XYZ file of C-alpha atoms in Angstrom:
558
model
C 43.427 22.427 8.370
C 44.460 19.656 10.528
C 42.102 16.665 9.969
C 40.892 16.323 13.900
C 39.717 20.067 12.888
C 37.861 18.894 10.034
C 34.020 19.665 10.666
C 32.388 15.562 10.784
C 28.959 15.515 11.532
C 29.267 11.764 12.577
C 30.213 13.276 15.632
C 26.845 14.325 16.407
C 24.267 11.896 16.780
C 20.686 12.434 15.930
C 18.952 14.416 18.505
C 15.102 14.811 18.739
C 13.102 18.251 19.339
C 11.057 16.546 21.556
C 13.870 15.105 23.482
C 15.971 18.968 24.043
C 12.186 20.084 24.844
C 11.852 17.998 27.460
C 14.883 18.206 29.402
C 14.596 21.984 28.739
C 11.512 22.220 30.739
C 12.907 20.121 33.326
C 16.139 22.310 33.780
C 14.082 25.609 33.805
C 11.917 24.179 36.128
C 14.165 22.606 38.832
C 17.061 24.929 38.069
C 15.951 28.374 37.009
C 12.698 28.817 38.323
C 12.326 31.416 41.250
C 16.542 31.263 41.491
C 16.600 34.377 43.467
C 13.726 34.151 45.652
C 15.384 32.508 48.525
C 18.398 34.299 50.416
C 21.988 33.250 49.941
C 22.133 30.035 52.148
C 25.013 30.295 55.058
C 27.562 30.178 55.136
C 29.323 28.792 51.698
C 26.687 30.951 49.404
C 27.602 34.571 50.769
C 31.093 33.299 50.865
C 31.230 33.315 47.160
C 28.929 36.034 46.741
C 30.811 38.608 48.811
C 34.202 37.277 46.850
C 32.826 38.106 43.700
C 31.249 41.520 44.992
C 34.521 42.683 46.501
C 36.427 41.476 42.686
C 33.578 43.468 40.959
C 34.296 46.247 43.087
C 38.075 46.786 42.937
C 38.459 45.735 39.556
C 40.864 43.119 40.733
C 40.043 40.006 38.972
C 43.563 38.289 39.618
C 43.594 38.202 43.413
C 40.229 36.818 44.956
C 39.631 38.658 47.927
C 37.122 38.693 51.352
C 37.044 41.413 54.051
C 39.267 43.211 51.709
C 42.111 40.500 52.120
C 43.306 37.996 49.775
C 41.834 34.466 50.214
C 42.865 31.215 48.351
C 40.102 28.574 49.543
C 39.650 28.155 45.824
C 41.133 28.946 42.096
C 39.896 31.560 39.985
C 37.369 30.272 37.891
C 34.119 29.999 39.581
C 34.928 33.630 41.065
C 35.269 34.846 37.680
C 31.685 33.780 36.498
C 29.825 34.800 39.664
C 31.542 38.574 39.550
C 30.987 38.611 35.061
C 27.534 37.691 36.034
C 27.310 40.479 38.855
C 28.786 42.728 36.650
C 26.126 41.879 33.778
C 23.037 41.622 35.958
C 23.662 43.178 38.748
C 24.819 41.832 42.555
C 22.163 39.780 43.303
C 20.993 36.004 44.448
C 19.869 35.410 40.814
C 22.921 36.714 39.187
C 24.896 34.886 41.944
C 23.202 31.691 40.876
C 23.966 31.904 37.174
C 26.697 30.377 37.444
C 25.985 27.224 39.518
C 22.360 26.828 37.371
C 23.954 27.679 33.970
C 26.470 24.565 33.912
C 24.086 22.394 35.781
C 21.481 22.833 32.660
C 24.724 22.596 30.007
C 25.759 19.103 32.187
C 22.598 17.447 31.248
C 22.046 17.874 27.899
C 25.953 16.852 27.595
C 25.126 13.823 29.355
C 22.042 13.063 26.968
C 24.302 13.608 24.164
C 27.066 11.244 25.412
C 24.525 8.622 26.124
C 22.652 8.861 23.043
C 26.132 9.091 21.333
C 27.057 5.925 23.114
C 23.891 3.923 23.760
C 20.764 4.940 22.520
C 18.740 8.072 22.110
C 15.991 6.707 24.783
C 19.252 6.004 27.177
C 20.445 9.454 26.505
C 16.776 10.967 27.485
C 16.778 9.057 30.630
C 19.939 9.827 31.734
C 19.420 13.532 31.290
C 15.687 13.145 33.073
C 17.485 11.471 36.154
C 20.521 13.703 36.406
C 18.611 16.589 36.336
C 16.136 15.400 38.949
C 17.976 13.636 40.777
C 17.489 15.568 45.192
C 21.257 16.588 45.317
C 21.753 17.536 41.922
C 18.712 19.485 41.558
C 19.152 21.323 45.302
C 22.563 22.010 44.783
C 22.519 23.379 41.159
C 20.483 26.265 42.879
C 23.411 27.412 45.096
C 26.514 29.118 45.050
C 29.008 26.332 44.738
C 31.976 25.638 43.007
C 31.382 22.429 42.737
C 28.392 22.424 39.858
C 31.248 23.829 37.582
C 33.669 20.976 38.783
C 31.508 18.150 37.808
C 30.497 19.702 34.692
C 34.183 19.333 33.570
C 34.897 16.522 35.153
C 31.880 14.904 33.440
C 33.348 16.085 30.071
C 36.603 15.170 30.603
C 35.863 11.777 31.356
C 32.763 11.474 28.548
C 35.744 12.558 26.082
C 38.008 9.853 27.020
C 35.822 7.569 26.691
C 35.135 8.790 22.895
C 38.770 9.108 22.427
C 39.337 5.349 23.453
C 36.691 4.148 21.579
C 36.086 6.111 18.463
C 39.760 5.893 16.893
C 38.444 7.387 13.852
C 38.004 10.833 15.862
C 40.068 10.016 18.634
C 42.712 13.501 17.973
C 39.220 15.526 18.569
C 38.335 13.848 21.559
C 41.637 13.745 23.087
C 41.671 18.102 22.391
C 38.348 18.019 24.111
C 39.249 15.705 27.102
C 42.462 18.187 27.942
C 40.395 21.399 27.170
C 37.868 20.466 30.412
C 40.433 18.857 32.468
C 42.314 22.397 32.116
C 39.342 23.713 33.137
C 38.429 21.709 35.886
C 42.392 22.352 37.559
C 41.296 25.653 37.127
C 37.543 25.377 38.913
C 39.177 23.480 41.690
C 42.877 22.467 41.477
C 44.019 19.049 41.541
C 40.512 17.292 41.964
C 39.739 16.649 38.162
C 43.111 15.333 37.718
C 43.219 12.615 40.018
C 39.318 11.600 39.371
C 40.021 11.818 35.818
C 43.302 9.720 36.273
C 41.515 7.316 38.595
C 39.135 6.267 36.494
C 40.974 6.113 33.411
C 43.625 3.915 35.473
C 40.962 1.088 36.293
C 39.250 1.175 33.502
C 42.720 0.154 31.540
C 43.408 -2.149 34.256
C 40.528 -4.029 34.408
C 40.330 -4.194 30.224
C 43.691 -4.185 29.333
C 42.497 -1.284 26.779
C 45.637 1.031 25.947
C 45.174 4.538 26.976
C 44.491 7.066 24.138
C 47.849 9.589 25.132
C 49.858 9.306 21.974
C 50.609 11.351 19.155
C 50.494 14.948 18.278
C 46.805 15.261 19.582
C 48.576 14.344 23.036
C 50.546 16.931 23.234
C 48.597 19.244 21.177
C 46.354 18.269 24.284
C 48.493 18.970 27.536
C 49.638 21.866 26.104
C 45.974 23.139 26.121
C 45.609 21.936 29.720
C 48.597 23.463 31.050
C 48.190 26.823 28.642
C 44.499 26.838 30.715
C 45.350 25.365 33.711
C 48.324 26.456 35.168
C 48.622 30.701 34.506
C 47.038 31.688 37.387
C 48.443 29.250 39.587
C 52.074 30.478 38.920
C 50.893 34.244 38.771
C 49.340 33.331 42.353
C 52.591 32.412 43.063
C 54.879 35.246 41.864
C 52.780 37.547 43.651
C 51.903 36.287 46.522
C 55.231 33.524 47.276
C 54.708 31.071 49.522
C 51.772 31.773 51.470
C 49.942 31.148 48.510
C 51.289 27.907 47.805
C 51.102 27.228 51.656
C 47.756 28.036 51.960
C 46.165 26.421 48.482
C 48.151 23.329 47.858
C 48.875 22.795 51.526
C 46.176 23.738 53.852
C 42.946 23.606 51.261
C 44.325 20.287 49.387
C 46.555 18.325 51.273
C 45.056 19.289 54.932
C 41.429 18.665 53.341
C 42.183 15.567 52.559
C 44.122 14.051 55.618
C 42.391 16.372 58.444
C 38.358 16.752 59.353
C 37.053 20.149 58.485
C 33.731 18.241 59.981
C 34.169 15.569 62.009
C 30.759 14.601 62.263
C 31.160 13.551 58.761
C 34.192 11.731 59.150
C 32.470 8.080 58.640
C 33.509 5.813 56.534
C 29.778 5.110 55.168
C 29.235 8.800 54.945
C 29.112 8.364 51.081
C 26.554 5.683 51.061
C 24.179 7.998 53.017
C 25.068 10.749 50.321
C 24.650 8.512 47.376
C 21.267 6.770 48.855
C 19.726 10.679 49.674
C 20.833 12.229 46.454
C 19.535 9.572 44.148
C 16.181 9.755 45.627
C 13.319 9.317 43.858
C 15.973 6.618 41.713
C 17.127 4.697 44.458
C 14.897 2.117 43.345
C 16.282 1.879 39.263
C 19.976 2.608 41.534
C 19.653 -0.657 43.229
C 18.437 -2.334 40.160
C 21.935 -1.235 38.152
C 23.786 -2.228 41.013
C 22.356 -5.515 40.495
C 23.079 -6.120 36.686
C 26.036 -4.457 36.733
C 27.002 -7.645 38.926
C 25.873 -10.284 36.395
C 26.754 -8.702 33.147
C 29.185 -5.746 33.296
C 32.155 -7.526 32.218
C 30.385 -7.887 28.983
C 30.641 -3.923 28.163
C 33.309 -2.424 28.207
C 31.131 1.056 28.353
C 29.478 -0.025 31.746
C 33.252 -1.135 32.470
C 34.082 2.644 32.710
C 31.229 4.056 33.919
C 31.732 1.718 37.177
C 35.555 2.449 37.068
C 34.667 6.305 37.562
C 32.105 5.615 40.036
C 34.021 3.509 42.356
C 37.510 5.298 41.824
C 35.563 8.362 42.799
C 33.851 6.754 45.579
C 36.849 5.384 47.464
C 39.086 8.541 46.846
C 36.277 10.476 48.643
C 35.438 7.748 51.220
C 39.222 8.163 51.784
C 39.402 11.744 52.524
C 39.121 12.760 55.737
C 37.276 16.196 54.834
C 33.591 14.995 53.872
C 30.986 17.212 52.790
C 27.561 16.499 50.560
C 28.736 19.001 47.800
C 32.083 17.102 47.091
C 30.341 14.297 45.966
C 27.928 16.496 43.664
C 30.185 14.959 40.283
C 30.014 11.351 41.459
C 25.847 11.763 40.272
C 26.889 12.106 36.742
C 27.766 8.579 36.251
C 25.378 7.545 38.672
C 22.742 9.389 36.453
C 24.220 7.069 32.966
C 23.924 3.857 34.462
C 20.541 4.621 35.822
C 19.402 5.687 32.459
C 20.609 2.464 31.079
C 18.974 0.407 33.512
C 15.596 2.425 32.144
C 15.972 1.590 28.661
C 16.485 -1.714 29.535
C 13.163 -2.130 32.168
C 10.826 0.121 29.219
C 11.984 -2.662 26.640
C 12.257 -5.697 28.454
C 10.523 -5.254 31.832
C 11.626 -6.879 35.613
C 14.297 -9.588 34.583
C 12.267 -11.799 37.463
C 9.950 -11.928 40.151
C 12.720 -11.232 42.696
C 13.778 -7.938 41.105
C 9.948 -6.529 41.388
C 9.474 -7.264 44.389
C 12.889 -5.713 45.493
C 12.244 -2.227 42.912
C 8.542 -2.159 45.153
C 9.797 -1.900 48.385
C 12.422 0.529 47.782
C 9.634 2.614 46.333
C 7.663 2.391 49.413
C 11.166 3.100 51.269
C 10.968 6.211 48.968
C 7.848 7.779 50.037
C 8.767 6.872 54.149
C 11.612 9.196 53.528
C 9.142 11.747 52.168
C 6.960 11.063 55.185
C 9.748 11.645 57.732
C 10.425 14.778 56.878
C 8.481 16.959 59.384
C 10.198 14.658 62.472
C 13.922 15.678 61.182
C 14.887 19.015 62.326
C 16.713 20.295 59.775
C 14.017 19.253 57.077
C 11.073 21.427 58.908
C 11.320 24.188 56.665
C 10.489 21.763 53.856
C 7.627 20.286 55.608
C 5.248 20.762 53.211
C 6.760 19.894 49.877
C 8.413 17.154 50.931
C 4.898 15.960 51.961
C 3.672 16.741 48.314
C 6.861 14.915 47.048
C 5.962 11.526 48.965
C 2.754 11.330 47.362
C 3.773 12.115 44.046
C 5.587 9.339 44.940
C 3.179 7.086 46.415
C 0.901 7.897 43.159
C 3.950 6.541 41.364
C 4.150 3.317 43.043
C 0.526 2.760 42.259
C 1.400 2.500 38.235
C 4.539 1.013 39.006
C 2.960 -1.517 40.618
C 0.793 -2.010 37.143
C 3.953 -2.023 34.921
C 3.592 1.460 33.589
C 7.562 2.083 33.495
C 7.113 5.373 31.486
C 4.865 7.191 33.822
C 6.207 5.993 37.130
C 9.752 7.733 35.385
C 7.588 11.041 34.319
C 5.979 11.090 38.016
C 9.325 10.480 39.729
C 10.800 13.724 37.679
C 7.701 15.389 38.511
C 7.826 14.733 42.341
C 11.106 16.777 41.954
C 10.155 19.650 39.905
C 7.332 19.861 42.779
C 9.697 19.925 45.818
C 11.571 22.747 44.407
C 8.532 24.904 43.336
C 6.828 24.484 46.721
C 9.894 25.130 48.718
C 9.552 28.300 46.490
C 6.393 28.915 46.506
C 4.793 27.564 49.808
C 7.679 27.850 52.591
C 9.970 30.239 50.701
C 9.640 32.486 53.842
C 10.099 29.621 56.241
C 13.628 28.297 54.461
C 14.728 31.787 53.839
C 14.243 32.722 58.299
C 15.794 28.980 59.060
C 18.948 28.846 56.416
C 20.202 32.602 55.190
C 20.927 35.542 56.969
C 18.860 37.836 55.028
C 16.071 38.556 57.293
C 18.041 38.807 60.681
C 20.333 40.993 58.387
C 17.410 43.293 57.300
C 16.181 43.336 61.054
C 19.900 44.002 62.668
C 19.786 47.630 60.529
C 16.126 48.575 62.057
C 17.063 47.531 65.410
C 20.739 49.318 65.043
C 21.255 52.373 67.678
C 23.232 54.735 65.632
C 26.951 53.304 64.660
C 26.857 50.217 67.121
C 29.159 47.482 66.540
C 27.621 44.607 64.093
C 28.654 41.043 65.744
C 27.312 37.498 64.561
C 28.068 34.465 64.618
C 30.766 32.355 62.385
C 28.197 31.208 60.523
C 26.238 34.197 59.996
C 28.812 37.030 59.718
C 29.862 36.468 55.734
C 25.768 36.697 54.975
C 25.059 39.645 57.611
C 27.892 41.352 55.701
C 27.329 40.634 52.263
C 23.038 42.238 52.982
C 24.426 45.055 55.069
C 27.607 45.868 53.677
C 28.854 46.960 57.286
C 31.992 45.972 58.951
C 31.357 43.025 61.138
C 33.146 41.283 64.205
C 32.586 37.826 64.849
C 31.763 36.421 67.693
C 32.565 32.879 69.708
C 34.540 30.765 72.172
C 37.658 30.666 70.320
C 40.526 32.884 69.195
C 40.082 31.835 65.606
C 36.830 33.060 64.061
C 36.368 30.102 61.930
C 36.785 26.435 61.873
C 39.378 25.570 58.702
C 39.894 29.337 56.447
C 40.437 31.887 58.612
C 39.653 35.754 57.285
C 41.012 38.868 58.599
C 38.158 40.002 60.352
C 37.835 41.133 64.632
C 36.986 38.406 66.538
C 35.421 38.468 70.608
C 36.178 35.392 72.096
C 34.290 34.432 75.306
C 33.924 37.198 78.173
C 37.374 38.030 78.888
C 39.570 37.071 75.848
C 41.216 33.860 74.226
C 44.798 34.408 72.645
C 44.521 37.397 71.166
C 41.142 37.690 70.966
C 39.358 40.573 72.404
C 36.845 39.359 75.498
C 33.121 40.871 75.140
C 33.446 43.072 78.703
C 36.800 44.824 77.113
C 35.180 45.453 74.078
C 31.600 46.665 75.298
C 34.219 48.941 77.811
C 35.303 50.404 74.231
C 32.183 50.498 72.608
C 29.243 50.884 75.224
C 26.691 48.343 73.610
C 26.487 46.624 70.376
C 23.999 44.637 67.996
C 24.534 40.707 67.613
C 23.427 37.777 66.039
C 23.893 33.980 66.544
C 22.338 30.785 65.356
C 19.542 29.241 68.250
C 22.283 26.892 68.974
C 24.940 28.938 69.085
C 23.138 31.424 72.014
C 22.261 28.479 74.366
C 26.231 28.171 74.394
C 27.339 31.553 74.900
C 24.454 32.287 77.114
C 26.070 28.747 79.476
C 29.990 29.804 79.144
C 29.838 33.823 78.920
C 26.669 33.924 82.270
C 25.950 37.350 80.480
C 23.236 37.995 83.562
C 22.015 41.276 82.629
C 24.356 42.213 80.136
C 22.503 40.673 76.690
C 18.877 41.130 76.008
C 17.395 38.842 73.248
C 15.141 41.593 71.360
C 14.419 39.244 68.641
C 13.597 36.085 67.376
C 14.161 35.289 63.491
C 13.891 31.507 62.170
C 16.768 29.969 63.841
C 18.327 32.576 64.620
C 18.352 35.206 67.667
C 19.504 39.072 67.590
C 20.597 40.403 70.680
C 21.847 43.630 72.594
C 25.171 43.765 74.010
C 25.299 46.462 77.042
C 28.259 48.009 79.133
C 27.233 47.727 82.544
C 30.433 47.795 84.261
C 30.140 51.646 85.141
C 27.067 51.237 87.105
């Protein structure tokens, strides 16, 4: 047996019950807890979800498919655990979530290993407690996204290298392990891992002058794992479907993503900081603190050396892309998480370094529970109204014992404040969240208000979660010969009254049809009502969160 086979328990540092207790609770908590309650969210979730049904169904598990045509937005992998889990469970928003909730819970108790591994078992706890309730991480571990499976890899891939550059004595093991979940990661979502991955290692060599760990048989013992898990379905993808595979993945959903806006009203170059300030909440106090020492003292470890070389790598490739959204920043929290638990063990043993630094930590905690507070003024928060309320004075509670030095409970009430948000958004506006972000109530009350086989229209937004609850063949309706604003689907599309391109106008297709059932976002219907002057022709019959349902009717004959 080759030696980097050998079983070594060195490897494994000494974990407490208590420890894998309490980060257990948090996960099933935060993560697991009511995970099929709430509607698929439009549109990404029923995206995925109606992917995976429609692989489940055929039995094709090569070709991801939607509207019963092949689509390449993403690689295999994440397709592959949502239809295994619809095909254990059952098609369903729990089974759907599985696979976002599973790695999330696996990424944190990684990350307490690493840390403990690398620190100290106290950092290792801390990190693990912040990760996992950290407002991004724990929101979007609870949705259908390929990206909880991304930064799961990514965060092993890069933990690894780190082991493989510093523990020589294992380093053939690591180096295995670092390949194994970049493979994995190319396979989640292409390219991505590689270049964070390459990034950070890059920087971190530069700025130390450490030599990489690529050499020897482990090396290529190594790529050959990556490119043996990597790269099979990428050139079967390409066999059988040629170019417009290639066109469509590498070009379109890489390159295009990267030097074209898929939202423009994200294309700022502070974005990130907004992302990175939200989703650290209830930390951004201990965030500013690490920022802080990390100035004065991180050229004197070489393991904060890395952690900030993956951070800001990360953060400037992102900041750099043109195509911005929350989720692709999702794997940027895992470092984020590390040098916050650091900072932690450091305050619990030593306390404020100064006078300065508590007074700076105590403000930003008040900042904290304003945020909180402003909640029921931002629209898109109203659904939330409530436990966002309870979550500002869990956190105001927290700056009370804070303010008294009790480190330990002000870090228990912060994780706490979290766990609350997400049970009250479950438990006390579940109905509220489910009306204002998923389609499964207008769905439900499109099939009573139905006449016979009339047409189904909705929205962009709507139509992939109105088809995934109904199962009925849908047109989409807009302004615009293309249905959608970046991935297009082969699915009927009425563009304004009389046609764009070679898009059917409504009056030529209620001519065909005589009436039909539709549904658009709030928004969307102000629009359409302005640019289409329906007049007679559309009746609102419905109201439904944010969304209306109305009746298309041919009038032309009368």
């Amino acid at each position: 047996m080759p030696r980097w086979l050998a079983p070594n328990t060195d490897i494994f540092p000494t974990l407490k019950l208590r420890d894998i207790l309490i980060l257990l609770v948090l996960c099933v908590l935060v993560f697991w807890a009511g995970l099929g309650r709430i509607g698929l969210i439009d549109p990404d979730e029923p995206f995925y979800a109606v992917t995976a049904r429609e692989m489940v169904e055929s039995n094709d598990w090569l070709t991801p498919k939607i509207f019963g045509e092949p689509q390449f937005e993403k690689p295999i992998f994440y397709y592959w655990c949502v239809a295994a889990s619809f095909k254990v469970f059952g098609i369903s928003e729990w089974a759907g979530r599985v696979p976002s909730a599973l790695p999330a819970t696996l990424l944190v108790f990684l990350t307490y290993w690493f840390v403990t591994r690398v620190f100290n078992r106290r950092a290792g706890l801390l990190a693990g407690i912040v990760l996992g309730s950290g407002l991004e991480y724990a929101i979007m571990s609870r949705l259908m996204l390929t990206d909880i499976s991304l930064a799961l890899f990514i965060g092993g891939a890069l933990f690894f290298y780190w082991l493989a550059v510093d523990d020589e004595k294992n380093r053939a093991r690591w180096l295995i392990l670092h390949f194994v979940f970049g493979g994995l990661a190319m396979l989640t979502k292409g390219p991505l891992g590689l270049i964070v991955s390459l990034l950070a290692a890059g920087a971190f060599s530069f700025v130390t002058k450490r030599p990489h760990p690529y050499r020897g048989r482990a090396a290529w013992i190594g790529i050959a794992l990556y490119l043996a898990i990597g790269l099979p379905w990428y050139v079967i993808m390409t066999v059988k479907h040629g170019w417009g595979f290639l066109h469509h993945f590498i070009v379109h959903e890489n390159i295009g993503r990267f030097f074209r806006a898929e939202h423009s009203a994200h294309r700022h170059f502070y974005y990130y900081f907004g992302i990175l300030v939200g989703g650290s909440l209830p930390w951004i106090p201990a965030l500013v603190m690490a920022c802080s020492r990390a100035a004065r003292g991180i050229r004197h470890d070489p393991r904060l050396v890395f952690l900030w070389s993956w951070l800001l790598t990360s953060f400037v490739f992102l900041t750099c892309a043109q195509s911005k959204l929350p989720s692709y920043f999702f794997f940027v929290f895992v470092p984020v998480a590390v040098l916050i638990g650091v900072v932690l063990d450091d305050l619990l043993q030593k306390g404020f370094r100064n006078t300065k630094e508590r007074v700076v930590v105590l403000a930003l905690a008040v900042l904290q529970i304003g945020l909180g507070c402003a909640a029921p003024f931002v629209k898109q928060s109203q659904p939330f109204q409530g436990p966002a309320l309870v979550f500002a004075g869990l956190l105001a509670v927290g700056l009370v014992v804070l303010w008294f030095g009790r480190f330990a409970v002000w870090i228990g009430i912060n994780a706490t404040a979290t766990a609350a948000l997400i049970i009250g958004a479950l438990v006390i506006t579940r109905d509220k969240v489910d009306e204002f972000s998923s389609g499964r109530e207008v769905a439900k009350k499109m099939v009573k208000l139905r006449q016979g086989n009339e047409p189904m229209l909705a929205g962009n937004v709507l139509v992939r979660g109105v088809h995934f609850y109904t199962r009925l063949p849908m047109v989409v309706i807009g302004t615009r010969e293309k249905a959608f604003n970046w991935t297009q689907h082969d699915i009927p599309v009425i563009a304004g009254v009389d046609g764009v391109g070679k898009a059917i106008g409504l009056r030529a297709f209620l001519k065909q049809h005589g009436s039909a059932i539709c549904t658009v976002r709030r928004r969307d219907w102000t629009l359409y009502w302005e640019k289409f002057r329906f007049e007679d022709d559309a009746t609102p019959i419905e109201w439904s969160g944010d969304n209306v349902i109305v009746r298309f009717v041919d009038k032309s004959a009368k």
